[in-house]
């Protein structure tokens, strides 16, 4: 049981980690509470499913990621950036975008459950637990992507600008960071991370046009748990919530109904004790 | 005219109508809208049309309650379905267990929602901004988890069906819901434009400053939650009895998002904005049923386009073109007037070469 929790928790952490980091980047730098974030993740899985009919896995995956990146940048350029002043408007514009994705996919593919064939079929015995090889591959992929993203954010000048903007927009602008350019980079990187998470999940999960809502709640919770604007916080939040979910599903009777509920109660508890999240910078004083 | 004019006398009413209501396009539209709602059944009693209007009225009330909390005090609630849903469930369960009639259970459900509002409001004393939105988001999901855990008591996925009807027929239900909506929205509007509303406004703009002038911000924030939850609960109870089912759908994420859509589409922090939003979008969604498959696609694209070009909502976007503010006395005037209707100053200065 313990081993199952450990292994499944790690796999789920990897997926949520990619999604949460992307969400945190978009919110931290472009100040967009992007409720369409997991819709991008869903779009990537469906693109992969569609393109696999024509090419091999690698080109299909690459193309899917690029398509999602393009869509996200277009949406940011034409819909979100001009409206950034109106917070509530941005909120419903992102909802509308997510709804549009969902409905277009419903039109094109119908409401059926679809699946992408596993890249590595078969199981291995790990600490006495039967684990799909595909899940281990996804875990390795997630770890690689997160490391690369981290290296990019830590190592490059653009990464420095993005981190500065996420920490304190005004101070970053004062030292010469172009907030508009940092915004495009952050939105692009965020969408790319969402797309990669979608590609990692696609061979393990069933695809259906409503698959974006469940992870959205967890990702929102993870980012807030870690503290909005804090990138390591987002990752830690994702790990905590992934393990909370896996523990509930494995140990509590009827846990499948409660998995999101318990994850969110963890969030409420932490916020009431520590209102700015685990690593949050205090936005309360921002005027 | 001779002699003092008694307030609420017929001549006073006519003068009021002429100078205060008919003078401004927005008020004419509001008057026509209320008259339309009240007299619509005289022209058509088509059950389908009555149903669409009744549902629009229910959602208008629900959205207006959201606006008082989120638009005015800026505590954006993404879990408003909690109040809407538990009120419906409470009303259904009270009716089933105690055999009470809807006129008793709906207010009780709304009262329970008010208590829930205080409960959800408690974190707001510590948590702010987007953090608070996400805390509120957790409550309906928690309630949903509990409902699925006890399917024998709550009906599980199917919900509780076969609730007693609101009235004898569609027409009675229509008037009951519409009048409740009009009265509640009027109350909400009066609250929003009173001293209380001013404090709510100030809480959104700068909470620290409000506290500094000696206002008990804790009490006012909780009050905003309680009042908003009461009206959301009222709408939820009516909705459950109108559809005659209290189900898990009423607690779903989409139900929480709906009032946000109606309100932002109509115009946030206005109270009449959400009403306009609901009465525009709900019938439109019905109209789009002609192309069932494309319905939600069209809806999403429409919202994207309208919000892109009228970011402050339809009501403000349209009214700003129909009316303008007098540069001196700040009274609003229809765009046709060259001089302000109160102080007579020229509305637009001619630019001379």
Coordinates of C-alpha atoms in Angstrom, one line a residue:
Chain A
X1 CA 0.0 0.0 0.0
X2 CA 2.7 2.4 1.0
X3 CA 4.7 1.6 -2.1
X4 CA 1.6 2.2 -4.3
X5 CA 1.0 5.5 -2.7
X6 CA 4.6 6.5 -3.2
X7 CA 4.8 5.5 -6.9
X8 CA 1.4 6.8 -7.9
X9 CA 1.9 9.9 -5.9
X10 CA 5.2 10.7 -7.7
X11 CA 3.7 10.2 -11.1
X12 CA 0.8 12.4 -10.3
X13 CA 3.1 15.0 -8.8
X14 CA 5.1 15.2 -12.0
X15 CA 1.9 15.9 -14.1
X16 CA 0.5 18.4 -11.6
X17 CA 3.9 20.0 -11.2
X18 CA 4.2 20.8 -14.9
X19 CA 0.7 22.2 -15.0
X20 CA 1.1 24.2 -11.8
X21 CA 4.5 25.7 -12.9
X22 CA 2.9 26.9 -16.1
X23 CA -0.1 28.3 -14.4
X24 CA 2.1 30.1 -11.8
X25 CA 4.2 31.6 -14.6
X26 CA 1.2 33.0 -16.4
X27 CA -0.3 34.4 -13.2
X28 CA 2.9 35.7 -11.8
X29 CA 4.2 37.6 -14.8
X30 CA 1.2 38.4 -17.0
X31 CA -1.3 38.6 -14.0
X32 CA -3.8 36.4 -15.8
X33 CA -5.8 33.9 -13.7
X34 CA -5.9 31.6 -16.6
X35 CA -8.9 29.2 -16.2
X36 CA -8.2 27.9 -19.7
X37 CA -4.8 26.6 -18.6
X38 CA -5.9 22.9 -18.5
X39 CA -7.9 23.4 -21.7
X40 CA -4.5 23.8 -23.4
X41 CA -3.4 20.6 -21.8
X42 CA -6.5 18.9 -23.1
X43 CA -6.0 20.4 -26.6
X44 CA -2.4 19.0 -26.7
X45 CA -3.7 15.5 -25.9
X46 CA -6.3 15.7 -28.6
X47 CA -3.9 17.1 -31.2
X48 CA -1.6 14.1 -30.4
X49 CA -4.5 11.7 -30.8
X50 CA -5.5 13.3 -34.1
X51 CA -1.9 13.6 -35.5
X52 CA -1.0 10.0 -34.6
X53 CA -3.3 8.9 -37.4
X54 CA -0.9 10.5 -39.8
X55 CA 2.7 10.4 -38.4
X56 CA 4.7 8.7 -35.8
X57 CA 4.7 9.6 -32.1
X58 CA 7.6 12.0 -32.0
X59 CA 6.6 14.3 -34.9
X60 CA 3.0 14.2 -33.7
X61 CA 4.0 15.2 -30.2
X62 CA 6.2 18.0 -31.4
X63 CA 3.6 19.4 -33.8
X64 CA 0.9 19.2 -31.0
X65 CA 3.1 21.2 -28.6
X66 CA 3.8 23.8 -31.3
X67 CA 0.1 24.1 -32.2
X68 CA -0.9 24.7 -28.5
X69 CA 1.9 27.2 -28.1
X70 CA 0.7 29.1 -31.2
X71 CA -2.9 29.1 -30.0
X72 CA -1.9 30.4 -26.6
X73 CA 0.1 33.2 -28.0
X74 CA -2.7 34.2 -30.4
X75 CA -5.2 34.2 -27.5
X76 CA -2.9 36.3 -25.4
X77 CA -2.1 38.8 -28.2
X78 CA -5.7 39.3 -29.3
X79 CA -7.9 38.6 -26.4
X80 CA -6.1 38.7 -23.0
X81 CA -3.4 41.4 -23.3
X82 CA -5.8 44.2 -24.4
X83 CA -8.1 43.4 -21.4
X84 CA -5.5 43.1 -18.7
X85 CA -6.9 46.1 -16.8
X86 CA -10.3 44.5 -16.3
X87 CA -9.6 41.5 -14.0
X88 CA -13.1 40.1 -13.9
X89 CA -13.4 40.4 -17.7
X90 CA -10.1 38.4 -18.2
X91 CA -11.6 35.8 -15.9
X92 CA -14.6 35.1 -18.0
X93 CA -12.6 35.5 -21.3
X94 CA -10.4 32.6 -20.1
X95 CA -13.6 30.6 -19.2
X96 CA -15.0 31.3 -22.6
X97 CA -11.8 30.1 -24.3
X98 CA -11.9 26.9 -22.2
X99 CA -15.5 26.4 -23.2
X100 CA -14.7 27.0 -26.8
X101 CA -12.0 24.3 -26.8
X102 CA -14.4 21.9 -25.0
X103 CA -17.2 22.4 -27.5
X104 CA -15.0 22.4 -30.6
X105 CA -13.5 19.1 -29.5
X106 CA -17.0 17.8 -28.8
X107 CA -18.0 18.8 -32.3
X108 CA -15.0 17.2 -33.9
X109 CA -14.5 14.0 -31.9
X110 CA -17.9 13.6 -30.1
X111 CA -18.2 12.8 -26.4
X112 CA -16.7 9.4 -26.7
X113 CA -13.8 8.3 -24.6
X114 CA -10.7 8.2 -26.8
X115 CA -7.3 6.8 -26.0
X116 CA -3.8 7.1 -27.3
X117 CA -1.8 3.8 -27.5
X118 CA 0.9 3.6 -24.9
X119 CA 4.4 4.2 -26.1
X120 CA 5.8 1.5 -23.7
X121 CA 3.1 -1.1 -23.1
X122 CA 3.6 -3.6 -20.3
X123 CA 4.2 -3.5 -16.5
X124 CA 7.1 -3.7 -14.2
X125 CA 7.2 -4.8 -10.6
X126 CA 8.5 -1.9 -8.4
X127 CA 8.7 -2.2 -4.6
X128 CA 6.1 -4.9 -4.9
X129 CA 3.7 -2.8 -6.9
X130 CA 2.7 -3.4 -10.5
X131 CA 3.4 -0.2 -12.4
X132 CA 2.7 0.6 -16.0
X133 CA 5.9 1.3 -17.8
X134 CA 4.1 4.2 -19.5
X135 CA 3.7 5.8 -16.0
X136 CA 7.4 5.5 -15.3
X137 CA 8.1 7.1 -18.7
X138 CA 5.7 9.9 -17.9
X139 CA 7.5 10.4 -14.6
X140 CA 10.9 10.6 -16.2
X141 CA 9.5 12.9 -18.9
X142 CA 8.0 15.2 -16.3
X143 CA 11.2 15.3 -14.3
X144 CA 13.2 16.1 -17.5
X145 CA 10.8 18.9 -18.5
X146 CA 10.7 20.4 -15.1
X147 CA 14.5 20.3 -14.9
X148 CA 14.8 22.0 -18.3
X149 CA 12.3 24.6 -17.4
X150 CA 14.1 25.3 -14.1
X151 CA 17.4 25.5 -15.9
X152 CA 15.9 28.0 -18.4
X153 CA 14.4 30.1 -15.6
X154 CA 17.6 30.1 -13.5
X155 CA 20.2 30.2 -16.3
X156 CA 19.0 32.6 -19.0
X157 CA 18.6 36.3 -19.0
X158 CA 14.9 35.9 -20.0
X159 CA 14.4 33.5 -17.2
X160 CA 15.9 36.1 -14.8
X161 CA 13.5 38.7 -16.2
X162 CA 10.5 36.4 -15.8
X163 CA 11.5 35.5 -12.2
X164 CA 12.0 39.2 -11.4
X165 CA 8.6 40.1 -12.8
X166 CA 6.9 37.3 -10.9
X167 CA 8.4 38.5 -7.6
X168 CA 7.7 42.2 -7.9
X169 CA 6.4 43.7 -11.1
X170 CA 7.2 47.3 -10.3
X171 CA 10.7 46.7 -9.1
X172 CA 11.4 44.6 -12.2
X173 CA 10.1 47.3 -14.5
X174 CA 12.3 49.9 -12.6
X175 CA 15.5 47.9 -13.3
X176 CA 14.6 47.7 -17.0
X177 CA 12.7 44.5 -17.5
X178 CA 10.2 44.8 -20.4
X179 CA 7.0 43.5 -18.7
X180 CA 5.3 43.1 -22.1
X181 CA 8.1 40.9 -23.4
X182 CA 8.3 39.0 -20.2
X183 CA 4.6 38.5 -20.4
X184 CA 4.8 36.9 -23.8
X185 CA 7.6 34.6 -22.7
X186 CA 5.8 33.6 -19.6
X187 CA 2.5 32.9 -21.4
X188 CA 4.3 30.9 -24.1
X189 CA 6.3 28.9 -21.6
X190 CA 3.2 28.3 -19.5
X191 CA 1.3 27.0 -22.4
X192 CA 4.2 24.9 -23.5
X193 CA 4.4 23.3 -20.1
X194 CA 0.6 22.6 -20.2
X195 CA 1.0 21.1 -23.6
X196 CA 3.8 18.8 -22.5
X197 CA 1.8 17.7 -19.5
X198 CA -1.0 16.8 -21.9
X199 CA 1.4 14.8 -24.0
X200 CA 2.6 12.9 -21.0
X201 CA -0.9 12.2 -19.8
X202 CA -2.4 11.2 -23.1
X203 CA -1.2 7.6 -23.3
X204 CA -2.3 6.9 -19.7
X205 CA -5.7 8.6 -19.5
X206 CA -8.9 8.5 -21.4
X207 CA -9.5 11.6 -23.5
X208 CA -12.9 13.3 -23.3
X209 CA -13.9 16.9 -23.8
X210 CA -14.6 17.5 -20.1
X211 CA -11.2 16.3 -18.9
X212 CA -9.9 19.8 -18.2
X213 CA -12.1 20.6 -15.2
X214 CA -10.8 18.1 -12.6
X215 CA -7.0 19.0 -13.0
X216 CA -7.9 22.7 -13.2
X217 CA -9.2 22.7 -9.6
X218 CA -6.2 20.9 -8.3
X219 CA -3.8 23.1 -10.2
X220 CA -5.5 26.3 -8.9
X221 CA -5.3 24.8 -5.4
X222 CA -1.7 23.8 -5.8
X223 CA -0.6 27.3 -7.0
X224 CA -2.4 29.0 -4.2
X225 CA -1.2 26.5 -1.6
X226 CA 2.4 27.3 -2.6
X227 CA 1.7 31.0 -2.7
X228 CA 0.8 32.9 -5.9
X229 CA 3.8 34.3 -7.6
X230 CA 6.2 31.8 -6.1
X231 CA 7.4 29.3 -8.6
X232 CA 9.0 26.7 -6.2
X233 CA 5.8 27.1 -4.1
X234 CA 3.7 26.0 -7.1
X235 CA 5.8 22.8 -7.5
X236 CA 5.6 22.0 -3.7
X237 CA 1.9 22.7 -3.7
X238 CA 1.5 20.3 -6.7
X239 CA 3.4 17.5 -4.8
X240 CA 1.4 18.0 -1.6
X241 CA -1.9 17.9 -3.4
X242 CA -1.0 14.9 -5.6
X243 CA 0.0 12.9 -2.5
X244 CA -3.1 14.0 -0.7
X245 CA -5.2 12.7 -3.6
X246 CA -3.4 9.4 -3.8
X247 CA -3.6 8.8 -0.1
X248 CA -7.3 9.5 0.0
X249 CA -8.0 7.3 -3.0
X250 CA -6.0 4.4 -1.5
X251 CA -6.9 4.6 2.2
X252 CA -10.4 6.1 2.6
X253 CA -13.5 4.1 1.6
X254 CA -15.4 5.9 -1.0
X255 CA -12.3 8.0 -1.5
X256 CA -12.7 8.5 -5.2
X257 CA -15.7 10.8 -4.6
X258 CA -13.7 12.8 -2.0
X259 CA -10.3 13.2 -3.8
X260 CA -10.8 16.7 -5.0
X261 CA -12.7 17.6 -1.8
X262 CA -9.9 16.5 0.4
X263 CA -7.3 18.2 -1.7
X264 CA -9.2 21.5 -1.4
X265 CA -9.7 21.1 2.3
X266 CA -6.0 20.9 2.7
X267 CA -5.8 24.1 0.8
X268 CA -8.4 25.9 3.0
X269 CA -6.6 24.7 6.1
X270 CA -3.2 25.9 5.0
X271 CA -4.6 29.3 3.9
X272 CA -6.4 29.9 7.1
X273 CA -3.2 29.2 9.1
X274 CA -0.9 31.0 6.6
X275 CA -3.0 33.3 4.4
X276 CA -0.3 34.0 1.8
X277 CA 0.4 30.4 1.1
X278 CA 3.5 28.5 1.9
X279 CA 6.0 30.6 0.0
X280 CA 3.9 33.5 -1.0
X281 CA 5.0 37.1 -1.3
X282 CA 2.3 39.2 0.3
X283 CA 0.1 40.7 -2.4
X284 CA -2.0 42.3 0.2
X285 CA 0.2 45.4 0.4
X286 CA 0.4 45.8 -3.4
X287 CA -1.4 48.9 -4.4
Chain B
X1 CA -48.7 75.4 -10.7
X2 CA -50.2 76.6 -7.4
X3 CA -49.9 75.2 -4.0
X4 CA -47.3 72.8 -2.6
X5 CA -47.0 69.5 -4.4
X6 CA -47.6 66.5 -2.2
X7 CA -45.1 63.8 -2.6
X8 CA -46.7 60.6 -4.0
X9 CA -49.7 62.6 -5.3
X10 CA -50.7 61.9 -8.9
X11 CA -49.3 65.2 -10.2
X12 CA -46.1 64.6 -8.4
X13 CA -45.9 61.2 -9.9
X14 CA -46.4 62.6 -13.4
X15 CA -43.8 65.2 -12.9
X16 CA -41.4 62.6 -11.5
X17 CA -42.0 60.4 -14.4
X18 CA -41.4 63.3 -16.9
X19 CA -38.3 64.8 -15.3
X20 CA -36.6 61.9 -13.6
X21 CA -37.6 58.8 -15.6
X22 CA -38.3 59.8 -19.1
X23 CA -35.4 62.2 -19.2
X24 CA -32.8 59.5 -19.3
X25 CA -32.6 56.6 -21.8
X26 CA -31.3 54.2 -19.1
X27 CA -34.4 54.8 -16.9
X28 CA -36.8 54.5 -19.8
X29 CA -35.2 51.1 -20.6
X30 CA -35.5 50.0 -17.0
X31 CA -39.2 51.1 -16.8
X32 CA -40.0 49.4 -20.1
X33 CA -38.3 46.3 -18.9
X34 CA -40.3 46.1 -15.7
X35 CA -43.5 46.8 -17.6
X36 CA -42.6 44.1 -20.1
X37 CA -42.1 41.5 -17.4
X38 CA -45.3 42.4 -15.6
X39 CA -47.6 42.5 -18.7
X40 CA -45.9 39.8 -20.8
X41 CA -48.5 37.1 -19.9
X42 CA -51.3 39.3 -21.3
X43 CA -49.8 38.9 -24.8
X44 CA -48.5 35.3 -24.7
X45 CA -48.9 32.5 -22.3
X46 CA -46.8 30.1 -24.3
X47 CA -45.4 27.7 -21.6
X48 CA -42.0 27.6 -23.3
X49 CA -41.6 31.4 -23.4
X50 CA -42.8 31.7 -19.8
X51 CA -40.3 29.1 -18.8
X52 CA -37.4 30.9 -20.5
X53 CA -38.4 34.2 -18.8
X54 CA -38.8 32.5 -15.4
X55 CA -35.4 30.9 -15.7
X56 CA -33.9 34.2 -16.8
X57 CA -35.4 35.9 -13.7
X58 CA -34.0 33.2 -11.4
X59 CA -30.5 33.6 -12.9
X60 CA -30.8 37.4 -12.8
X61 CA -31.5 37.2 -9.0
X62 CA -28.6 34.8 -8.5
X63 CA -26.2 36.9 -10.6
X64 CA -27.3 40.1 -8.8
X65 CA -26.6 38.5 -5.4
X66 CA -23.1 37.6 -6.7
X67 CA -22.6 41.2 -7.9
X68 CA -23.3 42.6 -4.5
X69 CA -20.6 40.5 -2.9
X70 CA -18.0 40.3 -5.7
X71 CA -18.6 43.4 -7.7
X72 CA -19.0 45.8 -4.8
X73 CA -16.7 44.5 -2.1
X74 CA -14.3 42.9 -4.6
X75 CA -14.3 39.5 -2.7
X76 CA -14.6 37.5 -5.9
X77 CA -16.5 34.3 -5.0
X78 CA -16.0 31.4 -7.4
X79 CA -18.1 29.1 -5.2
X80 CA -21.4 30.9 -5.2
X81 CA -23.1 27.6 -6.2
X82 CA -22.5 26.6 -2.6
X83 CA -25.3 28.9 -1.4
X84 CA -27.5 28.3 -4.5
X85 CA -27.2 24.5 -4.2
X86 CA -27.4 23.9 -0.4
X87 CA -30.5 26.1 -0.2
X88 CA -32.1 23.9 -2.8
X89 CA -31.1 20.7 -1.1
X90 CA -32.1 22.0 2.3
X91 CA -35.5 23.0 1.0
X92 CA -36.0 19.6 -0.6
X93 CA -34.9 17.7 2.5
X94 CA -37.1 19.8 4.8
X95 CA -40.0 19.2 2.6
X96 CA -39.4 15.5 2.5
X97 CA -38.6 15.0 6.2
X98 CA -41.0 17.5 7.8
X99 CA -43.6 17.7 5.1
X100 CA -43.4 21.5 4.9
X101 CA -44.7 23.5 1.9
X102 CA -42.3 25.4 -0.4
X103 CA -43.4 28.8 1.0
X104 CA -41.9 27.7 4.4
X105 CA -38.9 25.6 3.2
X106 CA -37.5 28.1 0.7
X107 CA -37.0 30.9 3.3
X108 CA -35.6 28.3 5.6
X109 CA -33.2 27.2 2.9
X110 CA -32.2 30.8 2.3
X111 CA -31.6 31.3 6.0
X112 CA -29.4 28.3 6.0
X113 CA -27.5 29.8 3.0
X114 CA -27.1 33.0 5.0
X115 CA -25.4 30.9 7.8
X116 CA -23.3 29.3 5.1
X117 CA -22.4 32.7 3.9
X118 CA -21.1 33.7 7.3
X119 CA -19.1 30.4 7.4
X120 CA -17.5 31.0 4.0
X121 CA -17.0 34.6 5.0
X122 CA -14.8 33.7 7.9
X123 CA -11.7 32.9 5.9
X124 CA -12.2 36.2 4.1
X125 CA -11.0 37.9 7.3
X126 CA -7.5 36.5 6.8
X127 CA -7.4 35.6 3.1
X128 CA -7.6 38.1 0.3
X129 CA -7.9 38.5 -3.4
X130 CA -7.3 35.5 -5.7
X131 CA -6.6 33.4 -2.6
X132 CA -10.1 34.1 -1.3
X133 CA -11.6 33.2 -4.7
X134 CA -10.0 29.8 -4.5
X135 CA -11.1 29.2 -0.9
X136 CA -14.7 29.9 -1.8
X137 CA -14.2 27.5 -4.8
X138 CA -13.5 24.7 -2.3
X139 CA -16.9 24.8 -0.5
X140 CA -19.3 23.6 -3.2
X141 CA -16.8 20.8 -4.1
X142 CA -16.7 19.8 -0.4
X143 CA -20.5 19.8 -0.3
X144 CA -20.6 17.7 -3.5
X145 CA -18.2 15.1 -2.0
X146 CA -20.4 14.8 1.1
X147 CA -23.5 14.4 -1.0
X148 CA -21.9 11.6 -3.0
X149 CA -20.9 9.9 0.2
X150 CA -24.5 9.6 1.6
X151 CA -26.5 8.6 -1.5
X152 CA -29.4 7.2 0.6
X153 CA -30.1 10.5 2.3
X154 CA -29.2 13.0 -0.5
X155 CA -30.1 11.0 -3.6
X156 CA -26.4 10.8 -4.8
X157 CA -25.9 11.5 -8.4
X158 CA -29.5 11.6 -9.3
X159 CA -30.4 14.2 -6.7
X160 CA -33.8 14.6 -5.0
X161 CA -36.6 14.8 -7.5
X162 CA -40.4 15.2 -7.4
X163 CA -40.3 18.4 -5.3
X164 CA -43.7 20.2 -4.8
X165 CA -44.5 22.8 -7.4
X166 CA -44.2 26.5 -6.6
X167 CA -47.7 27.3 -7.9
X168 CA -50.8 25.9 -9.5
X169 CA -49.7 26.5 -13.1
X170 CA -46.9 28.1 -15.1
X171 CA -48.4 31.5 -15.0
X172 CA -48.6 31.6 -11.2
X173 CA -45.0 30.4 -11.0
X174 CA -44.0 33.0 -13.5
X175 CA -45.4 35.8 -11.4
X176 CA -44.1 34.4 -8.1
X177 CA -40.5 34.2 -9.5
X178 CA -40.6 37.5 -11.4
X179 CA -42.0 39.5 -8.5
X180 CA -39.6 38.0 -6.1
X181 CA -36.8 38.8 -8.5
X182 CA -37.9 42.4 -9.0
X183 CA -38.4 43.1 -5.3
X184 CA -35.0 41.4 -4.4
X185 CA -33.1 43.2 -7.1
X186 CA -34.7 46.5 -5.9
X187 CA -33.5 45.7 -2.4
X188 CA -30.1 44.8 -3.6
X189 CA -29.9 48.0 -5.6
X190 CA -31.0 50.1 -2.7
X191 CA -28.3 48.4 -0.5
X192 CA -25.7 49.0 -3.2
X193 CA -26.6 52.7 -3.4
X194 CA -26.8 53.3 0.3
X195 CA -24.1 54.1 2.9
X196 CA -23.6 50.4 3.2
X197 CA -22.9 50.1 -0.5
X198 CA -20.5 53.0 -0.2
X199 CA -18.6 51.1 2.5
X200 CA -18.6 48.0 0.3
X201 CA -17.1 50.0 -2.6
X202 CA -14.5 51.4 -0.3
X203 CA -13.6 48.0 1.0
X204 CA -12.8 47.0 -2.5
X205 CA -10.7 50.0 -3.3
X206 CA -8.6 50.2 -0.1
X207 CA -9.4 48.1 2.9
X208 CA -6.7 49.5 5.1
X209 CA -8.0 53.0 4.6
X210 CA -11.5 52.0 5.5
X211 CA -10.3 50.4 8.7
X212 CA -8.3 53.5 9.5
X213 CA -11.3 55.8 9.5
X214 CA -12.9 53.6 12.2
X215 CA -15.1 51.3 10.2
X216 CA -15.4 47.7 11.5
X217 CA -14.3 46.0 8.3
X218 CA -14.8 42.5 9.8
X219 CA -18.5 43.1 10.4
X220 CA -19.1 44.6 6.9
X221 CA -17.2 41.9 5.0
X222 CA -19.3 39.2 6.8
X223 CA -22.4 41.2 6.2
X224 CA -21.7 41.3 2.5
X225 CA -21.3 37.5 2.5
X226 CA -24.5 37.0 4.5
X227 CA -26.7 39.3 2.4
X228 CA -25.3 37.9 -0.9
X229 CA -25.7 34.3 0.3
X230 CA -29.3 35.0 1.4
X231 CA -30.4 36.1 -2.0
X232 CA -28.4 33.4 -3.8
X233 CA -30.1 30.9 -1.5
X234 CA -33.5 32.4 -2.3
X235 CA -32.8 31.9 -6.0
X236 CA -31.5 28.4 -5.4
X237 CA -34.6 27.4 -3.5
X238 CA -36.9 28.8 -6.1
X239 CA -34.9 27.1 -8.8
X240 CA -35.0 23.7 -7.2
X241 CA -38.8 23.9 -6.8
X242 CA -39.3 25.3 -10.3
X243 CA -37.4 22.4 -11.9
X244 CA -38.7 20.1 -9.1
X245 CA -35.3 18.6 -8.6
X246 CA -32.4 19.4 -6.3
X247 CA -29.4 17.7 -7.8
X248 CA -25.6 17.8 -7.8
X249 CA -25.6 20.0 -10.9
X250 CA -26.7 22.9 -8.7
X251 CA -23.4 22.6 -6.9
X252 CA -21.2 22.2 -10.0
X253 CA -18.4 24.4 -11.0
X254 CA -20.4 25.6 -14.0
X255 CA -23.2 26.8 -11.6
X256 CA -20.6 28.8 -9.8
X257 CA -19.2 30.3 -13.0
X258 CA -22.6 31.2 -14.4
X259 CA -23.3 34.3 -12.3
X260 CA -19.8 35.5 -13.1
X261 CA -20.6 35.3 -16.8
X262 CA -24.0 37.0 -16.6
X263 CA -22.6 39.7 -14.4
X264 CA -19.4 40.5 -16.2
X265 CA -21.3 40.4 -19.5
X266 CA -23.9 42.9 -18.3
X267 CA -21.6 45.1 -16.3
X268 CA -20.0 44.4 -12.9
X269 CA -20.8 46.4 -9.8
X270 CA -24.0 47.9 -11.0
X271 CA -26.7 45.4 -9.8
X272 CA -28.7 46.1 -13.0
X273 CA -25.8 44.8 -15.1
X274 CA -26.3 41.1 -14.0
X275 CA -30.0 41.4 -14.6
X276 CA -29.4 42.6 -18.1
X277 CA -26.7 40.0 -18.6
X278 CA -29.1 37.2 -17.5
X279 CA -32.0 38.4 -19.6
X280 CA -29.8 38.8 -22.6
X281 CA -27.8 35.6 -22.4
X282 CA -30.3 33.0 -21.1
X283 CA -32.9 33.6 -23.9
X284 CA -30.0 33.8 -26.3
X285 CA -28.7 30.4 -25.2
X286 CA -32.3 29.1 -25.8
X287 CA -32.4 30.7 -29.2
X288 CA -29.1 29.0 -30.1
X289 CA -30.9 25.7 -29.7
X290 CA -31.8 25.9 -33.3
X291 CA -28.2 24.7 -33.9
X292 CA -27.9 22.4 -31.0
X293 CA -24.4 21.2 -31.7
X294 CA -23.0 24.6 -32.4
X295 CA -24.8 26.2 -29.5
X296 CA -22.1 26.5 -26.9
X297 CA -19.5 27.3 -29.6
X298 CA -21.5 30.3 -30.7
X299 CA -22.1 31.3 -27.0
X300 CA -18.4 31.2 -26.3
X301 CA -17.4 33.1 -29.4
X302 CA -20.1 35.7 -28.6
X303 CA -18.8 36.2 -25.1
X304 CA -15.2 36.6 -26.4
X305 CA -16.2 39.2 -29.0
X306 CA -18.5 41.2 -26.7
X307 CA -16.0 41.3 -23.9
X308 CA -13.2 42.1 -26.3
X309 CA -14.9 45.3 -27.5
X310 CA -17.0 46.2 -24.4
X311 CA -14.7 45.2 -21.6
X312 CA -16.9 46.9 -19.0
X313 CA -19.9 45.0 -20.0
X314 CA -22.9 45.6 -22.3
X315 CA -24.8 47.9 -20.1
X316 CA -22.0 50.4 -19.5
X317 CA -20.9 50.0 -23.1
X318 CA -24.3 50.9 -24.4
X319 CA -25.2 53.6 -21.8
X320 CA -21.9 55.4 -22.3
X321 CA -23.0 55.9 -25.9
X322 CA -26.6 56.9 -25.0
X323 CA -25.8 59.2 -22.1
X324 CA -23.1 61.5 -21.0
X325 CA -22.1 63.2 -17.8
X326 CA -22.4 66.9 -17.4
X327 CA -18.9 68.3 -17.0
X328 CA -19.9 70.7 -14.2
X329 CA -22.6 69.0 -12.0
X330 CA -21.9 65.4 -12.9
X331 CA -25.6 64.7 -13.6
X332 CA -26.2 62.3 -16.5
X333 CA -27.9 63.5 -19.7
X334 CA -29.1 61.8 -22.8
X335 CA -26.7 62.2 -25.7
X336 CA -29.2 64.3 -27.6
X337 CA -29.0 67.3 -25.2
X338 CA -26.7 70.2 -26.0
X339 CA -27.2 71.7 -22.5
X340 CA -27.2 69.9 -19.1
X341 CA -30.8 69.3 -18.0
X342 CA -30.0 70.5 -14.4
X343 CA -27.4 73.3 -14.5
X344 CA -27.8 74.3 -18.1
X345 CA -24.1 74.3 -18.8
X346 CA -23.0 73.5 -22.3
X347 CA -22.3 69.7 -22.6
X348 CA -19.7 69.9 -25.3
X349 CA -17.3 72.8 -25.7
X350 CA -17.0 73.7 -29.4
X351 CA -13.4 73.6 -30.5
X352 CA -12.7 76.9 -32.2
X353 CA -9.8 77.3 -34.5

